[in-house]
XYZ file of C-alpha atoms in Angstrom:
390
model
C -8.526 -36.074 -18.369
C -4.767 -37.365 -18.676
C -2.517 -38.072 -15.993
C -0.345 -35.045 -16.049
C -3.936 -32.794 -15.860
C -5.074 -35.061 -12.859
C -1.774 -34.533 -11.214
C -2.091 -30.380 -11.754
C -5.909 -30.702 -10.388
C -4.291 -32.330 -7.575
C -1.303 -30.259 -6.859
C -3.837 -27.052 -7.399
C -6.103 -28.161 -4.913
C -2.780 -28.840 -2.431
C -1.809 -25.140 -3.179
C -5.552 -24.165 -2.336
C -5.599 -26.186 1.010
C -2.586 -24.216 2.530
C -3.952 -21.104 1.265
C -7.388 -21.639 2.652
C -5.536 -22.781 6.202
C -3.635 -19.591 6.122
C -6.703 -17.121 5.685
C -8.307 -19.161 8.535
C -5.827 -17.963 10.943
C -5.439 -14.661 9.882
C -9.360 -14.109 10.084
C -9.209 -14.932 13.551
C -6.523 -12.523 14.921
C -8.849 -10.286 16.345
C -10.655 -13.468 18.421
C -7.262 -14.662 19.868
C -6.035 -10.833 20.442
C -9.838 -10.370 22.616
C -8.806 -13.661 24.206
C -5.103 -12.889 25.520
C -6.238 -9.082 26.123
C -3.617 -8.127 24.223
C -2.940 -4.631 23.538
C -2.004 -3.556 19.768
C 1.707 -3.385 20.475
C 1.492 -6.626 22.266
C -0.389 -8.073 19.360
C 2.381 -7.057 16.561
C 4.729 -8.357 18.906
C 3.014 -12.017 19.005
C 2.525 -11.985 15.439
C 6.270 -11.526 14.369
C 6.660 -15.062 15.781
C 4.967 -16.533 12.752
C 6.946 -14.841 10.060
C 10.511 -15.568 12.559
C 8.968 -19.516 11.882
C 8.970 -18.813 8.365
C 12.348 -17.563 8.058
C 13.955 -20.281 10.397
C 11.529 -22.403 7.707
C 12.805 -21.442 4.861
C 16.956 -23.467 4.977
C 14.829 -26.297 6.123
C 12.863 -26.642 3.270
C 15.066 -26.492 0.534
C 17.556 -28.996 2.224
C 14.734 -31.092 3.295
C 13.023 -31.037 -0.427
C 16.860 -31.534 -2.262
C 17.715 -34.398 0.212
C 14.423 -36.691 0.496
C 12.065 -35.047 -2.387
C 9.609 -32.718 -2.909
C 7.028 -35.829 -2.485
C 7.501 -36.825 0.979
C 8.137 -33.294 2.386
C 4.776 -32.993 0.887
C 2.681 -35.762 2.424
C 4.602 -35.067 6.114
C 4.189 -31.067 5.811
C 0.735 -31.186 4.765
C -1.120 -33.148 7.276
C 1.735 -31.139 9.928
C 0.484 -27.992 8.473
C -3.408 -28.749 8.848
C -3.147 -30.372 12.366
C -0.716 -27.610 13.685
C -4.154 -25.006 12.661
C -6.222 -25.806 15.775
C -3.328 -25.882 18.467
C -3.621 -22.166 17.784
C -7.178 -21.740 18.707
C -6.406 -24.513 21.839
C -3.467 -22.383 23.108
C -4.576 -21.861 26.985
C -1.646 -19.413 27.061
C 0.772 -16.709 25.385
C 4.010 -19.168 26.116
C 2.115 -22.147 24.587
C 0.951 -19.750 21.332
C 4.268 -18.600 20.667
C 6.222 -22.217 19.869
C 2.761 -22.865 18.095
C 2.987 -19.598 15.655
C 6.498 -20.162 14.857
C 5.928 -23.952 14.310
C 3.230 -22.709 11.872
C 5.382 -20.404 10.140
C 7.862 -23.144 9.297
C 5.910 -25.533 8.448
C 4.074 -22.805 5.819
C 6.948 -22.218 4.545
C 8.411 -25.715 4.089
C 4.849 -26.319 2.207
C 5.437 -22.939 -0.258
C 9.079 -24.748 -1.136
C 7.978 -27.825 -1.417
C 4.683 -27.219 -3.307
C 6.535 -25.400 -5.670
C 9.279 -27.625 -6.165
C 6.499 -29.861 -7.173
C 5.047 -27.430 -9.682
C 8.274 -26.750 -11.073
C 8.721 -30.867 -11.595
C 5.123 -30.763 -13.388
C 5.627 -27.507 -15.531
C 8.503 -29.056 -17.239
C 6.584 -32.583 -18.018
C 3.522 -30.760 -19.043
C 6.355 -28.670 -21.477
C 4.068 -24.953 -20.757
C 4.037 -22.312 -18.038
C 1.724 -23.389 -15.203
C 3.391 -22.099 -11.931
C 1.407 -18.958 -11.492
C -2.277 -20.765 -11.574
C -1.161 -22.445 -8.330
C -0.359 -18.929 -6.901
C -3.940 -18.159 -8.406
C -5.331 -20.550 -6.280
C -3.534 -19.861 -3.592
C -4.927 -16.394 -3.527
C -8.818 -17.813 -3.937
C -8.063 -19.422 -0.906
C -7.412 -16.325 0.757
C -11.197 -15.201 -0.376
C -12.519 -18.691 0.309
C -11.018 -18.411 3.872
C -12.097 -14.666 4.597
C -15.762 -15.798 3.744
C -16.244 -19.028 5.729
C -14.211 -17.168 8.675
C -16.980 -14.569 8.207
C -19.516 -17.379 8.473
C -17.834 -18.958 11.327
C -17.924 -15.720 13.311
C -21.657 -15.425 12.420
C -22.823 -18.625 13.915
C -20.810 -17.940 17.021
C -18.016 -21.079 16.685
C -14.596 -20.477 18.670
C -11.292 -20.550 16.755
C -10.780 -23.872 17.706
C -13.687 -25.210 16.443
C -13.593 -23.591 13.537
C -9.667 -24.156 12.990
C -10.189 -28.022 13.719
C -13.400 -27.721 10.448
C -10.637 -26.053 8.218
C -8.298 -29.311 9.147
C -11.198 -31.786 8.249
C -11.588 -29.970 5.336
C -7.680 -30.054 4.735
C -7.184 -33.618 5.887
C -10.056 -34.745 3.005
C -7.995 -32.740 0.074
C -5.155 -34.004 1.589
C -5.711 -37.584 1.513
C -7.842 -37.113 -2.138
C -4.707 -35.492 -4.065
C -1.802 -38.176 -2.429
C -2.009 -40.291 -5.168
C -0.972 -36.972 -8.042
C 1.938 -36.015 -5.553
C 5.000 -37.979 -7.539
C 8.587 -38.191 -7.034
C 10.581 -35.384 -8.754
C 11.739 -36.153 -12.208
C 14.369 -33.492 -12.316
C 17.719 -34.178 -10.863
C 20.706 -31.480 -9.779
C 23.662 -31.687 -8.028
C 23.863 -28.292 -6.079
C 22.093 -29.014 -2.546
C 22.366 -28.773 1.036
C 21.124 -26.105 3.666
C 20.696 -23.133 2.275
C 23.712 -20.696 3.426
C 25.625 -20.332 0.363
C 26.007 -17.614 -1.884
C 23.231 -17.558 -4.708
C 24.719 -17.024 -8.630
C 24.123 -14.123 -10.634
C 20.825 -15.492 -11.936
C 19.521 -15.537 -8.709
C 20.777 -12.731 -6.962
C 19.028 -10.826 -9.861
C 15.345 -13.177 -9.605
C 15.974 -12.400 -6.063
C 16.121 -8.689 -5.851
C 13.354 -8.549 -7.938
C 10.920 -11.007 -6.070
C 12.309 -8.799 -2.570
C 11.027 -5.409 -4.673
C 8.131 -7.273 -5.082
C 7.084 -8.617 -1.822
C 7.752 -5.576 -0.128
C 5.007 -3.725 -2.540
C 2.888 -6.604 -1.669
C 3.537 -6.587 1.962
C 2.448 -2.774 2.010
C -0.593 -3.705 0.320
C -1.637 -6.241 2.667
C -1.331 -4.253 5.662
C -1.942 -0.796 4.537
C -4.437 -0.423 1.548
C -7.369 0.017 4.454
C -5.100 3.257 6.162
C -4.648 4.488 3.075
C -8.623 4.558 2.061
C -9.383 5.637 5.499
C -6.748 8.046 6.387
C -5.906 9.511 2.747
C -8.769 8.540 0.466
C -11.095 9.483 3.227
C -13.394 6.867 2.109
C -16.640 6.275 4.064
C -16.328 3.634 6.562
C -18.434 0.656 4.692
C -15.851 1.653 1.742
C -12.773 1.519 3.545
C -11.945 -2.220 2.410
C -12.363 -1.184 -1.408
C -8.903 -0.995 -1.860
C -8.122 -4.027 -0.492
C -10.843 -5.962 -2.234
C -9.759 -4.321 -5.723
C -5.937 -5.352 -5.232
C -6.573 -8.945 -3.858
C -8.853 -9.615 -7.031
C -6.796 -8.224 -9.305
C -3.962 -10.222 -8.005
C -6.135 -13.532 -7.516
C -7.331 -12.921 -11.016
C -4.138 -12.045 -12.667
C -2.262 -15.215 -11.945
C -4.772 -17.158 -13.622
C -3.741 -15.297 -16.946
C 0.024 -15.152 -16.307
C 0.622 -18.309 -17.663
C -0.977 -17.616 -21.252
C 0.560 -14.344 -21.543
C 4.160 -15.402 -20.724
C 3.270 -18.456 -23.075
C 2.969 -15.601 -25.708
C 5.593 -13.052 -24.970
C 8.174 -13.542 -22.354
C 8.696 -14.508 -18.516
C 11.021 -11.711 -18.380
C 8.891 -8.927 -20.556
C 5.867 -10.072 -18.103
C 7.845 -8.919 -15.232
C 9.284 -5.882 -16.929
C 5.431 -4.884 -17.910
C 4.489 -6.118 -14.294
C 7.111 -3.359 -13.015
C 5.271 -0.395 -15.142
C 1.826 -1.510 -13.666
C 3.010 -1.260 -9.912
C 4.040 1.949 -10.729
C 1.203 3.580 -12.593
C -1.095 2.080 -10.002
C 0.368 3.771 -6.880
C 1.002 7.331 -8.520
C -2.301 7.180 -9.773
C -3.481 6.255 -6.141
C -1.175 9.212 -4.570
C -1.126 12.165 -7.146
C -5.675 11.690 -7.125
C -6.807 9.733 -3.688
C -10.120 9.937 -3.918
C -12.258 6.799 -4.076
C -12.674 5.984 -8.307
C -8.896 6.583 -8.803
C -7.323 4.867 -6.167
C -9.542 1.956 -6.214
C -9.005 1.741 -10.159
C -4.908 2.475 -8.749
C -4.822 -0.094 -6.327
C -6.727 -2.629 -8.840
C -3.597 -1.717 -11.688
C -1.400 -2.451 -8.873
C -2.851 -5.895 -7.933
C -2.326 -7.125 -11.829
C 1.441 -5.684 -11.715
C 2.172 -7.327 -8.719
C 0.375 -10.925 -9.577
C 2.843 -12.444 -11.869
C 6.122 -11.520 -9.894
C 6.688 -13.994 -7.357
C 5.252 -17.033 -9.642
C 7.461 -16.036 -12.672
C 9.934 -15.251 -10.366
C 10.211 -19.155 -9.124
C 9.802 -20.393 -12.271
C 12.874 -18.441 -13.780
C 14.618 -19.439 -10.283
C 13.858 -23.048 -10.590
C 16.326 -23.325 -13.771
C 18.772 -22.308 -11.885
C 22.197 -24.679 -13.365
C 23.940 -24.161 -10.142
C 21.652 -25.298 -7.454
C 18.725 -27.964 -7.225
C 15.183 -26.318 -7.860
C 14.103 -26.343 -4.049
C 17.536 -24.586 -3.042
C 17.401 -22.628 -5.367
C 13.358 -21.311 -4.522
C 14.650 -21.413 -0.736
C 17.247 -18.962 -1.392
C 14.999 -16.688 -3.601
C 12.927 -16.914 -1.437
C 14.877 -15.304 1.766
C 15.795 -12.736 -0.096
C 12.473 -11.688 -1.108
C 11.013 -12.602 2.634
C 12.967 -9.620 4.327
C 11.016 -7.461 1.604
C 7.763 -8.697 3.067
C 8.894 -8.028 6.355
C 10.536 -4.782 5.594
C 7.909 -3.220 3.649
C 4.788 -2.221 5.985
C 6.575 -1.242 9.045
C 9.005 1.176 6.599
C 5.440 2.616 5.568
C 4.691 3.317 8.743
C 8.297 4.769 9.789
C 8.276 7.112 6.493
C 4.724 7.940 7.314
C 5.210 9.100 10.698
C 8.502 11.174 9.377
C 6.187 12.856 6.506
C 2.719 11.303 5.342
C 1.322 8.189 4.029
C 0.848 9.844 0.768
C 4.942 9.991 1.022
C 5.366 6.231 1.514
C 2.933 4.812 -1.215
C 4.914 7.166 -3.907
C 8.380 5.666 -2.583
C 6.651 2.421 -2.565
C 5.622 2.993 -6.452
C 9.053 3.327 -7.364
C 9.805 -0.404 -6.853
C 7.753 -1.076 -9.470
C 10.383 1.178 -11.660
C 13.556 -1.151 -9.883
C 11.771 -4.464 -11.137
C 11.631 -3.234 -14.353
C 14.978 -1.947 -14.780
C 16.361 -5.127 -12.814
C 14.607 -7.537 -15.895
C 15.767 -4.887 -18.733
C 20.034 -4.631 -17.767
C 21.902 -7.156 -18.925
C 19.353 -9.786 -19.922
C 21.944 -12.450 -20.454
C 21.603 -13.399 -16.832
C 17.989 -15.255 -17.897
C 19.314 -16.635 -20.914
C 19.183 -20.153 -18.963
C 18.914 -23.089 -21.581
C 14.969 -24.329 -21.043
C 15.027 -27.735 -19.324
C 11.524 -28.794 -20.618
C 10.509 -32.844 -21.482
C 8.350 -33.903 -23.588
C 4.940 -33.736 -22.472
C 4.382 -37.217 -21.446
C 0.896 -38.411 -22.287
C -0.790 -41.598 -19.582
């Protein structure tokens, strides 16, 4: 194995680690909801604080990547990141979870920035699309994370045991990949905190990554309501949906790479577009369980490539460095994944949730007309280097 495929072994298993930290938490919201005796509005309310951290996060990152490197953002977020995990489960109180959440959602987002930044660095050294196998990982994670949360649950360990096995097992990747996390080779003059107005190239990635998170935010949180409340699936077939989508997604960002190798960035996300259409009319015009599991799994392979390709096509961005430049992308499509599931649930209550999933579907129809108008907005000038061979 070269050096460049040791440093993308390392860099995916950095990429897993915050993914697997992630799932952690979230498979333990009902334990700390049962602990606080919170009710289910006082649970959403708590759990806006992490995504607030994230968007406070976000600025951060991309100054603190541009101004000091993707490299040591890296190595101070990480082991941040793992050891902020288990002051969640040791919160005694709601005022000493909140500043915990939202220091969690920073620091998760300063790691997406960074990480990527990284990837960016590597995908132009190794001269090939690699970006959206990270993502691929990331997603595993998610799987990886559900199942030993399962486990954890099983045996009968608290959150903050189980959150402080998650760190050891973060710290060890951690320390093992260190030595693959470089110093960026790419070099670019537009920095600073991220409050300026993005170009037309990313205004464009941007609207397009915001169409997509908000389908994927919907997803997330509402593929279960939909198989219960629509589908009327049985109850041990509820999670179907959400089992078809994840793997679908998980599984299509390990191929994204090859087929934008072969085609295009841009006719992958135009394709991508279609899919996330055809998936949710197909789950909305025949909800019953074959259709809008085979719906939801069309939908999880439309919606796998867009935010990967979308950072990669950002992160060539001639005006701004590559980490401002994912930062600001990356706002924009952050208020689609907080917009998305809680404008299901408006447009639901107004009419049905049969309603929200078709207006949902036609974002898929925006992201492809948003990659097929004036295409001269991609047409960035590749900066790729030769493949350098250790």
């Amino acid at each position: 194995m070269n050096y460049l495929s040791k440093r993308r072994t390392a860099l995916g298993a950095m990429f897993f680690f915050v993914g697997l930290c992630f799932a952690s938490w979230a498979a333990r919201i009902p334990d700390i909801q049962a602990k606080f005796d919170l009710s289910e509005g006082e649970l959403g309310t708590m759990l806006l604080f992490l995504p607030l951290g994230s968007l406070l996060g976000l600025p951060l990152a991309g100054w603190a990547v541009h101004q000091y490197g993707s490299r040591s953002v890296i190595m101070i977020g990480s082991f941040a990141y793992a050891m902020t995990l288990p002051l969640i489960g040791l919160s005694s109180s709601i005022l000493l979870l909140i500043p915990v959440l939202i220091t969690y959602g920073l620091l998760g987002n300063v790691m997406n920035i960074s990480l990527n930044t990284q990837a960016l660095d590597l995908e132009d050294q190794m001269g090939k699309s690699i970006l959206a196998s990270f993502h691929g990982l990331w997603s595993t994670a998610g799987f990886v994370g559900a199942g030993i949360g399962a486990g954890m649950i099983f045996i009968g360990f608290s959150p903050e045991i189980h959150f402080t096995i998650v760190m050891g097992i973060a710290v060890v990747i951690i320390l093992s990949a260190q030595h693959f996390i470089v110093k960026d080779q790419k070099v670019s003059e537009g920095g600073g905190l991220v409050l300026k107005k993005p170009d037309a190239l990313l205004l464009r990635i941007g609207a397009i990554a915001f169409l997509g998170m908000m389908a994927e935010g919907c997803m997330f949180d509402w593929s279960g309501v939909y198989f219960k409340k629509v589908v009327m699936a049985d109850p041990s077939l509820i999670a179907l949906g959400y089992v078809a989508f994840m793997g679908a997604m998980a599984s299509g960002r390990f191929v994204t790479d090859k087929i934008a190798a072969r085609y295009t960035k841009v006719e992958v996300i135009q394709v991508s577009g279609v899919l996330i259409f055809i998936g949710l009319a197909l789950a909305v015009a025949f909800p019953n369980i074959w259709t809008a599991t085979i719906g939801f799994l069309i939908v999880g392979f439309g919606i796998a490539s867009i935010i990967p390709l979308s950072y990669s096509i950002a992160g060539r961005s001639k005006l701004y460095s590559p980490s401002v430049a994912l930062a600001m992308v990356s706002t924009i499509s952050f208020f689609g994944f907080l917009l998305g599931p809680p404008l299901i649930g408006f447009i639901a209550e107004l009419f049905d949730l049969k309603i929200s999933f078709a207006l949902i579907a036609v974002n898929g129809i925006g992201i492809t007309l948003l990659s097929s108008f004036r295409k001269k907005v991609f047409l960035i000038p590749p900066k790729i280097k030769k493949p350098v061979l250790i």
